[in-house]
XYZ file of C-alpha atoms in Angstrom:
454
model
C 12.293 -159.908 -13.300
C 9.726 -160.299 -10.742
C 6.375 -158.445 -11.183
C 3.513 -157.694 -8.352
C 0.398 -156.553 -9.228
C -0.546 -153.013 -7.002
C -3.563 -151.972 -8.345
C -5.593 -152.516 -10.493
C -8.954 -149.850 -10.813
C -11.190 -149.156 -13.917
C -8.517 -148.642 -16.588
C -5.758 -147.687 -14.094
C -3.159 -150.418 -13.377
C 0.173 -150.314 -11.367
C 2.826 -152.927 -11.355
C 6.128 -153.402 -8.971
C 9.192 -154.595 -10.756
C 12.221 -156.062 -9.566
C 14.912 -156.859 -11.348
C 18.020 -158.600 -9.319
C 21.412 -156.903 -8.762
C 22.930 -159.972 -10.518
C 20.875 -159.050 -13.535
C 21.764 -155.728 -13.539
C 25.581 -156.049 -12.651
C 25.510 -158.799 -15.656
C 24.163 -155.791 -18.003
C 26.656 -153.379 -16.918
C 29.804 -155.639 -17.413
C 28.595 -156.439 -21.298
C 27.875 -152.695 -21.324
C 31.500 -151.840 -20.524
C 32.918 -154.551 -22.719
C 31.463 -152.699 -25.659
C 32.178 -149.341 -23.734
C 36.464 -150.834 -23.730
C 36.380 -152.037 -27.739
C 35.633 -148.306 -28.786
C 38.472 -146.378 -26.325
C 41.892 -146.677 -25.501
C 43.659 -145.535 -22.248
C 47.115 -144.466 -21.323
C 49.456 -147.932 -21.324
C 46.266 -149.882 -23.299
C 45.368 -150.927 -26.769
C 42.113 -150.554 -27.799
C 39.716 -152.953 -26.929
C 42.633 -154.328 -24.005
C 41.437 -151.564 -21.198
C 40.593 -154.188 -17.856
C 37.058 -154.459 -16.647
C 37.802 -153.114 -13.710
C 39.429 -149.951 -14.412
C 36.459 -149.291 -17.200
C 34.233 -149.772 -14.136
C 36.262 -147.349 -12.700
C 36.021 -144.788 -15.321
C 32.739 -145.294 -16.740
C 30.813 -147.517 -14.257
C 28.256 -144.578 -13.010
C 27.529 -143.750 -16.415
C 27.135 -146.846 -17.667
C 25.096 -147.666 -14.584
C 22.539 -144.924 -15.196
C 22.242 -146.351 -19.282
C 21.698 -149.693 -17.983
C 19.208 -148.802 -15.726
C 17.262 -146.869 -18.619
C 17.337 -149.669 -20.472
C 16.028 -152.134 -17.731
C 12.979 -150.361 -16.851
C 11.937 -149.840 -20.972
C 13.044 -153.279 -21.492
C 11.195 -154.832 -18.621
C 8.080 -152.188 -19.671
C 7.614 -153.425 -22.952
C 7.957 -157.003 -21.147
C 5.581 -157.031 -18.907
C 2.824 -155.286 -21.490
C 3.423 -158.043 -23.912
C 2.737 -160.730 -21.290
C -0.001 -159.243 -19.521
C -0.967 -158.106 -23.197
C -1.733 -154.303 -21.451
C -3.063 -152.093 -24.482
C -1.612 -148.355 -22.877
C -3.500 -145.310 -23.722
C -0.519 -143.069 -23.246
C 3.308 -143.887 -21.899
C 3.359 -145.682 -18.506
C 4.803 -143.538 -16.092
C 7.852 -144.667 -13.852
C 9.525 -144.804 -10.106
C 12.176 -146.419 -8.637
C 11.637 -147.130 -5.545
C 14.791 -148.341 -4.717
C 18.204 -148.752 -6.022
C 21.715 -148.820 -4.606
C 24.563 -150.191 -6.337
C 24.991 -154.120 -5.790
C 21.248 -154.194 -4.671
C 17.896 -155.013 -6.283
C 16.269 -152.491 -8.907
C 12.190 -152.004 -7.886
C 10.106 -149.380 -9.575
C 6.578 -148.986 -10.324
C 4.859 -148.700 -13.227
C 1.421 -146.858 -13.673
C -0.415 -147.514 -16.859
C -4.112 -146.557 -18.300
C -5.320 -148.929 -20.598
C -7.485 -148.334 -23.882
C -10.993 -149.127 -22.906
C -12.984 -152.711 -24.083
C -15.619 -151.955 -26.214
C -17.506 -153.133 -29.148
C -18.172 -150.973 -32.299
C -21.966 -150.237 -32.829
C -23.517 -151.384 -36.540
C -22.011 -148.963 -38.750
C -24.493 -150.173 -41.228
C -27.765 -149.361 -39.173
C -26.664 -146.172 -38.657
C -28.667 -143.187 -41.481
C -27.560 -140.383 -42.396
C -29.117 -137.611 -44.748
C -26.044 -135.909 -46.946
C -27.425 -132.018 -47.895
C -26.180 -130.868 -51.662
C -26.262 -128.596 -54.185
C -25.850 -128.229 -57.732
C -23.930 -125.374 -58.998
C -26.488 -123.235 -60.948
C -25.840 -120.793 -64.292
C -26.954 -117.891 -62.425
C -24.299 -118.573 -59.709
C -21.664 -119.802 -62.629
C -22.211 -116.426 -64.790
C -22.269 -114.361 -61.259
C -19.015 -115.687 -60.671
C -17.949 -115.073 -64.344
C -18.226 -111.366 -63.824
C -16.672 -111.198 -60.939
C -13.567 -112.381 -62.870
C -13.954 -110.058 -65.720
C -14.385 -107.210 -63.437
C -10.871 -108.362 -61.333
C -9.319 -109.206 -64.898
C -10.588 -105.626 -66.559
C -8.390 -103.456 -68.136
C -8.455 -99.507 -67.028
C -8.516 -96.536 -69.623
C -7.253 -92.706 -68.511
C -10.566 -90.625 -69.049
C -10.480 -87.340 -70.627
C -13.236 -85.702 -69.443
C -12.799 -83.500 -67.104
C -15.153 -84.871 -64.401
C -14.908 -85.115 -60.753
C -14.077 -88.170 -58.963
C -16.422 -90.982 -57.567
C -15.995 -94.173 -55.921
C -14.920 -96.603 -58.669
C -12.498 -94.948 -60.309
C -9.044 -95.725 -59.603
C -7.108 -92.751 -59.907
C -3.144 -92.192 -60.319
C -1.714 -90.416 -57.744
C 1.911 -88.944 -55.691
C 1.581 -88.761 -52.255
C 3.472 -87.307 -49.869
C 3.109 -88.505 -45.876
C 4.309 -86.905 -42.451
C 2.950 -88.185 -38.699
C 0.945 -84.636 -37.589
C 2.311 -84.186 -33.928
C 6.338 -83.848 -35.509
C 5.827 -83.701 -39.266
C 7.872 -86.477 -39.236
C 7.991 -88.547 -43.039
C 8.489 -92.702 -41.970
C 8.750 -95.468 -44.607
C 5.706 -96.210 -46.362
C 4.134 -92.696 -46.648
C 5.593 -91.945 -50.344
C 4.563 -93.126 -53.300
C 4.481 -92.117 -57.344
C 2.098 -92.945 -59.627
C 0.337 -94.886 -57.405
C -2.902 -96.487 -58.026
C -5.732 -96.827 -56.066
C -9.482 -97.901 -56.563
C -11.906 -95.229 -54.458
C -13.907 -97.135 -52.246
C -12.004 -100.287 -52.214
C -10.929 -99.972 -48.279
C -7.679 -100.148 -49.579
C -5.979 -97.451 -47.677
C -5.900 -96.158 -44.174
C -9.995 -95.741 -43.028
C -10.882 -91.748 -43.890
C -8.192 -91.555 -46.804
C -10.114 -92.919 -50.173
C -13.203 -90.525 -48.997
C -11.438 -87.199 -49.107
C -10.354 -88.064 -52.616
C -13.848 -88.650 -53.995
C -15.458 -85.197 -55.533
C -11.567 -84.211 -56.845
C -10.329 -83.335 -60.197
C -7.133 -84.485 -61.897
C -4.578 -82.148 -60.661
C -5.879 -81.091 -58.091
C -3.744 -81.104 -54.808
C -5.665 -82.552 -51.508
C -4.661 -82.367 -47.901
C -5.271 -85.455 -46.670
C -6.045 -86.033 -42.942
C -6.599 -89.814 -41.262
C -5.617 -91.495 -37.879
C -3.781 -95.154 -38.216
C -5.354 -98.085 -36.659
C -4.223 -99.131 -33.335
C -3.490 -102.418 -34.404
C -1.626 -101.230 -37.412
C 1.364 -103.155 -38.394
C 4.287 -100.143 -37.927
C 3.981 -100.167 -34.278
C 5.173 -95.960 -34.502
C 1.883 -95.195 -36.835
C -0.179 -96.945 -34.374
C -2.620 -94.584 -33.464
C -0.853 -91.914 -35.051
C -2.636 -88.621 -36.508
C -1.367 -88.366 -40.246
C -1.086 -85.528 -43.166
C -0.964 -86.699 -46.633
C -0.007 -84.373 -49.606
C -1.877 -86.003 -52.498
C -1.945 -84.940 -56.024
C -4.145 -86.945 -58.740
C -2.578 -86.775 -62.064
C -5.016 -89.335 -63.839
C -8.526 -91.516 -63.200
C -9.652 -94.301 -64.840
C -12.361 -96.591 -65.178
C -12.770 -99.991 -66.118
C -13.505 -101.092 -69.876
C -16.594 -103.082 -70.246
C -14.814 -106.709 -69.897
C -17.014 -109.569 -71.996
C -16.391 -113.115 -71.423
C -16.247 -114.639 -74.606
C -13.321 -116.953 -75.890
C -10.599 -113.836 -76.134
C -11.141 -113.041 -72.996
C -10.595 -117.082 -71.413
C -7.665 -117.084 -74.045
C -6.421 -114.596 -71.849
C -6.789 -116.568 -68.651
C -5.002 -119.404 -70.238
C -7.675 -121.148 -71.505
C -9.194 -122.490 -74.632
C -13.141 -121.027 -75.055
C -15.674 -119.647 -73.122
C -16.546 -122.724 -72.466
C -13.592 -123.770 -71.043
C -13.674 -121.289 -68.629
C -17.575 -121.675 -67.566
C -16.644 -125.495 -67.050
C -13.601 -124.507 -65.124
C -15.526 -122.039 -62.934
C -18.689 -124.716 -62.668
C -16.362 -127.440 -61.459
C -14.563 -124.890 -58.783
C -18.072 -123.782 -57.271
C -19.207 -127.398 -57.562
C -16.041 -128.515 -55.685
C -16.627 -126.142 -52.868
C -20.126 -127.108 -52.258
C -19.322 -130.811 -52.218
C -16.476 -130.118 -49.814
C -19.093 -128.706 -47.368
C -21.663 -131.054 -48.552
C -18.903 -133.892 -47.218
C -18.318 -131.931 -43.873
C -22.144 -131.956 -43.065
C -22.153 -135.464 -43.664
C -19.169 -135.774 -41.574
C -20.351 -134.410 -38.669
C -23.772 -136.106 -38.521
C -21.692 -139.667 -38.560
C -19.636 -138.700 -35.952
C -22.127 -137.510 -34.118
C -24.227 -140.978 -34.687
C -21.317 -142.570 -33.464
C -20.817 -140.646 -30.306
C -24.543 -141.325 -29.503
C -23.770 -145.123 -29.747
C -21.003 -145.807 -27.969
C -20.837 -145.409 -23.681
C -17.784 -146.146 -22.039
C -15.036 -145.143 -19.629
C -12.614 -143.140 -21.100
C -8.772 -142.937 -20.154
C -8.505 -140.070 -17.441
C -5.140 -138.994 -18.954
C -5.764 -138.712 -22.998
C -9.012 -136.400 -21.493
C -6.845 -133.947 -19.519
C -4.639 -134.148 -22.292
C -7.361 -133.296 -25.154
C -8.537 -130.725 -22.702
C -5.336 -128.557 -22.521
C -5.018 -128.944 -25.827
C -8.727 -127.495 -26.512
C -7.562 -124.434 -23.582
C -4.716 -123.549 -25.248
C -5.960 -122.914 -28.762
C -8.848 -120.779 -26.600
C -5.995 -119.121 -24.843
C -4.842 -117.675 -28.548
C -7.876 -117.189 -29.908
C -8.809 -114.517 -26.246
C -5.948 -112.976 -25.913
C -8.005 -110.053 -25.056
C -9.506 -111.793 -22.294
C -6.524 -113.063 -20.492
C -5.633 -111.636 -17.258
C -2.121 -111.860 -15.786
C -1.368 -114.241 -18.462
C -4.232 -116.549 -17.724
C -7.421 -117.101 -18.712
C -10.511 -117.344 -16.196
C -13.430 -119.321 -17.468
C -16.823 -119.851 -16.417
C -17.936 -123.131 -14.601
C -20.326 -123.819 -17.757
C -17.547 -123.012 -20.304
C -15.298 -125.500 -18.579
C -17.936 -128.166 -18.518
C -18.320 -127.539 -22.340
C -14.825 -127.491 -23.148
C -14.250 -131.239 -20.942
C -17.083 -132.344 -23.005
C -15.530 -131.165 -26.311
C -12.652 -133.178 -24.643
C -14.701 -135.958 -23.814
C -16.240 -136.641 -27.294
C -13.074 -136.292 -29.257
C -11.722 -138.636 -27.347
C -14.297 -141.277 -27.244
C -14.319 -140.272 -31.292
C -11.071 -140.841 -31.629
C -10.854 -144.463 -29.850
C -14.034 -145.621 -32.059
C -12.550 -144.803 -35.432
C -9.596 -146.270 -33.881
C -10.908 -149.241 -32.958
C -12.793 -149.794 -36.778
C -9.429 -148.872 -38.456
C -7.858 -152.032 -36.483
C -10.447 -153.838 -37.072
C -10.500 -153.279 -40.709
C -6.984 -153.404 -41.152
C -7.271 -149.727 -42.422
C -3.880 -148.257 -43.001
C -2.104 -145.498 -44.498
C 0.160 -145.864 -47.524
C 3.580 -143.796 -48.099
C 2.008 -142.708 -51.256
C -0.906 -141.176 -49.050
C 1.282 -139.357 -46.657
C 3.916 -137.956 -49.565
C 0.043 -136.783 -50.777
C -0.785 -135.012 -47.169
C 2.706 -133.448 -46.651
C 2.871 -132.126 -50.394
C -0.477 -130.071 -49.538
C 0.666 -129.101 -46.265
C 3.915 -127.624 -48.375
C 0.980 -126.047 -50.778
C 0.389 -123.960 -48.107
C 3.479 -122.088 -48.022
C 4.459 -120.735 -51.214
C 7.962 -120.041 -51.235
C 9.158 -122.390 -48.446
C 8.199 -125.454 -49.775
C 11.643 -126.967 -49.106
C 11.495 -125.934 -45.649
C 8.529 -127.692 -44.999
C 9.156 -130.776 -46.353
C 12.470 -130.754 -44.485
C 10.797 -130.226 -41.174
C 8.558 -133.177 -41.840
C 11.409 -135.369 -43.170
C 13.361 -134.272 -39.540
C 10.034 -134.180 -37.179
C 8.629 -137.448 -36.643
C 6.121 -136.352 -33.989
C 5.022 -133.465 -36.535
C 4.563 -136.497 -39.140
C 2.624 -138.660 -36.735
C 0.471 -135.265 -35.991
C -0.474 -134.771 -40.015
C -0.966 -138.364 -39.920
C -3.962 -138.585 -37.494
C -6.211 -136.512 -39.752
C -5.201 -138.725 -42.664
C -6.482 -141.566 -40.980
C -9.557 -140.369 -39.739
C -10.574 -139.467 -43.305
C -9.438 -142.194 -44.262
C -11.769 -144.249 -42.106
C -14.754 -141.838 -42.389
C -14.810 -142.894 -46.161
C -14.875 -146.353 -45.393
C -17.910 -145.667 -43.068
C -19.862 -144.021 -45.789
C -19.773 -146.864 -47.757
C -21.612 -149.012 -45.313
C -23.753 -146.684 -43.376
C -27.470 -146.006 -45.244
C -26.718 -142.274 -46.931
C -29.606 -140.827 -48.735
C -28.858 -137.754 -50.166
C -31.135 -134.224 -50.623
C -31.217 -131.520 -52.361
C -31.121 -128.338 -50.362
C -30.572 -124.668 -51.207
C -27.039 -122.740 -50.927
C -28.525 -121.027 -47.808
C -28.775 -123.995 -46.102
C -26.053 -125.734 -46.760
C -24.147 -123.144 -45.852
C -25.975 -121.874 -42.463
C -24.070 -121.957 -39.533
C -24.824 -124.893 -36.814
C -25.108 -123.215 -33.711
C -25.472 -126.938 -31.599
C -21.803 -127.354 -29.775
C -19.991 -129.554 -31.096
C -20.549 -131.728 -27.804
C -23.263 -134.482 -28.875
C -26.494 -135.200 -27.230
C -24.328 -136.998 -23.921
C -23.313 -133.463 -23.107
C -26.700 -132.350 -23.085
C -28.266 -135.060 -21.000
C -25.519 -134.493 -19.064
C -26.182 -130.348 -18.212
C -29.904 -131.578 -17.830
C -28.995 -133.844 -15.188
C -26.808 -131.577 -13.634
C-alpha cells in the first residue's frame, strides 16, 4: 500500500492510496478458496470446485467484497500509522480501478482538534438550594388528601356549584345531522364541575342545576380534538344529573397514610419531604450544571471540526422543525439570519462541550460500567409502562440507539467528577429563584462577543 499525502489544511486531511493489482488479485483468490469450501457445483465435491471456474462464477462479487475490505483495511492502516484521531468516518473515492490494475482512492478525514483542558480546579461556581419547608410539606399534604378524598351523595336539595362532582347519563349527537358517534354516551358518569374536564362550555351549563333535572347541553369541539369527525363540530348533549357529591373533610393523620400504604403520619410527611427535597436538588444540580459548562466553554478556544458542526446543527433544525410545525411552509422552515446564527452557535458550543468533557474523560480514564448502562436503559424502560419488554429489546437489537443513551451517561458521569475538583460554594436561595426561568441562550459569552463584533 502506497500512501501520498494531498492535503493537509487546519483539521482537514486527504490521503491517496494505492494498493497493487497483485495485492488485490492475491485477496480475491484466498477469497474464493473460502468462497469453493462452502459450495458444490454440478460434477464437483465440495470444497474440489477449480479456481478458475469459481472466478468464473463468483469473481465480480467477490471482487467488489475484496475491494470493501481493502479500502477499510488500508483506512484503519494508515490512521494507526499516521496516528490520525477522526472526528467522524473518513469519507472515500476510488479514483481508479479496472480489473488486473492498481486500486487508488482518496481518503478525506477531519481530525479531533489539539487542545489542552483549562484548570478544572480554578474554575468557581456558586450551587443555588433550597430546603424543603413545613409550609410547602403540609401544602403538599393537602393536596393529597383532597386527590385521595372520599365523596358522599348530598341530600339536600341544593343547586349545583363548581366543586361538586355530580352523577350523570348523557346522551350526545353532532348538531348539523343529529348524528350519535362513539364517545358521546355515558351512565353514571362522574364528573367534578369546574375541573376542565370535559369539552370547554359543557361543565358551566351544569352549574346552578338540581338533581334530576334534565339539561340541554350545547358546546363546539376543539379543532385539534383527537376524533378528527368532532373536530370543530357543533354538539347537543342530553344530560340528566341523578346525584352530587362533595368531598368529606380528608385529615392526614396515621389512618389516612395507612391508607396510602404507609406506616404514620409521619411516614408520609417524610415521604412527601424527601420527594419535594428531591426535586429541588435535581434543579439545584441542573443550575450548577449549566454554570460549569458554561465556565468551560468560556475557557477553551479552538477550531472545531467543520463536519460534527453541520452535523449538531441539523440535528438542533430538526427538533425546531417539530417543535414549528405551524410555521413551516411547503414543508420547510424559513429562518431569520439572527436565528440561524444562534442556532450554529448552539451548534458550536455543544460541540466544543462535547470534545472538552471528552477530552477529561480520556484523560481520566473515566468510563462507563455495564452495571451503569443496565441502570440508564432500565429508566429509559420506566418510561413506558406497559412496553417495558419492547424497549429493552430495541436496545438489546440497536447498537447505535445504545451508543445514543450512552452519551448522556457519560457526560454526567464526568460532570460529577468535575464537581469534585472545581471550588463549589453553595447558597441558600428562595423557591422563586431557583426556579426562575434563564432567559440568556444557551450560547455562552463567545456567541455574544461574537453578535457584538458582527
Amino acid at each position: 500500500m502506497q500512501v501520498k499525502e494531498l492535503k493537509k489544511e487546519g483539521l482537514s486531511c486527504q490521503y491517496e492510496v494505492t494498493v497493487t493489482a497483485q495485492d488485490i488479485d492475491a485477496q480475491v483468490d484466498v477469497r474464493l478458496q473460502e468462497v469453493g469450501e462452502t459450495i458444490s457445483l454440478p460434477g464437483f465435491r465440495k470444497g474440489k470446485v477449480p479456481l478458475k471456474l469459481l472466478k468464473q462464477k463468483y469473481g465480480r462479487s467477490v471482487m467488489a467484497e475484496v475491494i470493501e475490505k481493502v479500502v477499510n483495511d488500508g483506512a484503519q492502516k494508515l490512521i494507526t500509522e499516521k496516528n490520525l484521531r477522526p472526528a467522524l468516518q473518513p469519507k472515500f473515492e476510488v479514483t481508479s480501478f479496472d480489473e488486473g490494475k492498481d486500486l487508488t482512492y482518496t481518503m478525506a478525514v477531519e481530525l479531533l482538534p489539539e487542545f489542552k483542558v483549562t484548570d478544572v480546579k480554578a474554575i468557581k461556581l456558586v450551587k443555588p438550594v433550597v430546603k424543603a419547608d413545613k409550609k410547602e410539606i403540609d401544602e403538599t399534604l393537602e393536596r393529597i388528601a383532597k386527590s385521595n378524598a372520599e365523596y358522599e351523595t348530598i341530600t339536600e336539595s341544593r343547586p349545583t356549584k363548581k366543586g361538586d362532582v355530580i352523577v350523570m347519563d348523557f346522551h350526545g349527537r353532532t348538531a348539523k345531522d343529529n348524528k350519535p358517534h362513539p364517545g358521546m354516551h355515558a351512565h353514571a358518569a362522574k364528573l367534578e364541575l369546574g375541573s376542565g374536564q370535559f369539552i370547554p362550555g359543557f361543565e358551566d351549563q351544569l352549574v346552578g342545576k338540581a338533581v334530576g333535572d334534565k339539561v340541554e347541553v350545547k358546546v363546539t369541539f376543539p379543532e385539534a380534538y383527537h376524533a378528527a369527525e368532532l373536530s370543530g363540530q357543533d354538539a347537543i348533549f342530553d344530560v340528566e344529573i341523578h346525584e352530587i357529591q362533595v368531598a368529606k373533610d380528608a385529615t392526614v393523620n396515621d389512618d389516612f397514610a395507612k391508607k396510602l400504604g404507609l406506616d404514620s403520619e409521619q411516614a408520609l410527611r417524610d415521604l412527601v419531604e424527601k420527594q419535594i427535597q428531591s426535586q429541588y436538588d435535581d434543579v439545584s444540580r441542573m443550575k450548577l450544571k449549566r454554570s460549569l459548562l458554561d465556565a468551560l466553554d468560556d475557557a477553551h478556544d479552538f477550531e472545531l471540526p467543520q463536519g460534527m458542526l453541520d452535523l449538531e446543527y441539523n440535528n438542533i433544525l430538526s427538533q425546531v422543525r417539530i417543535e414549528r410545525q405551524g410555521d413551516l411552509k411547503d414543508g420547510k422552515l424559513e429562518l431569520t439570519t439572527e436565528e440561524e446564527d444562534e442556532l450554529r452557535a448552539i451548534a458550536a458550543r455543544r460541540v466544543r462541550l462535547g470534545l472538552v468533557l471528552s477530552e477529561i474523560g480520556r484523560e481520566n480514564n473515566i468510563q462507563i460500567t455495564d452495571q451503569e448502562m443496565q441502570r440508564a436503559v432500565i429508566m429509559e424502560a420506566q418510561r413506558f409502562p406497559g412496553q417495558e419488554g419492547e424497549v429493552f429489546e430495541y436496545y438489546r437489537k440497536n447498537r447505535q440507539a445504545l451508543e445514543a443513551l450512552r452519551a448522556p451517561v457519560f457526560e454526567d458521569k464526568v460532570v460529577d467528577f468535575l464537581f469534585e475538583l472545581a471550588d463549589v460554594s453553595e447558597k441558600v436561595v428562595t423557591v422563586e429563584e431557583l426556579t426562575k426561568e434563564d432567559d440568556t441562550p444557551y450560547t455562552g459569552k463567545k456567541a455574544e462577543k461574537a453578535k457584538k463584533k458582527a
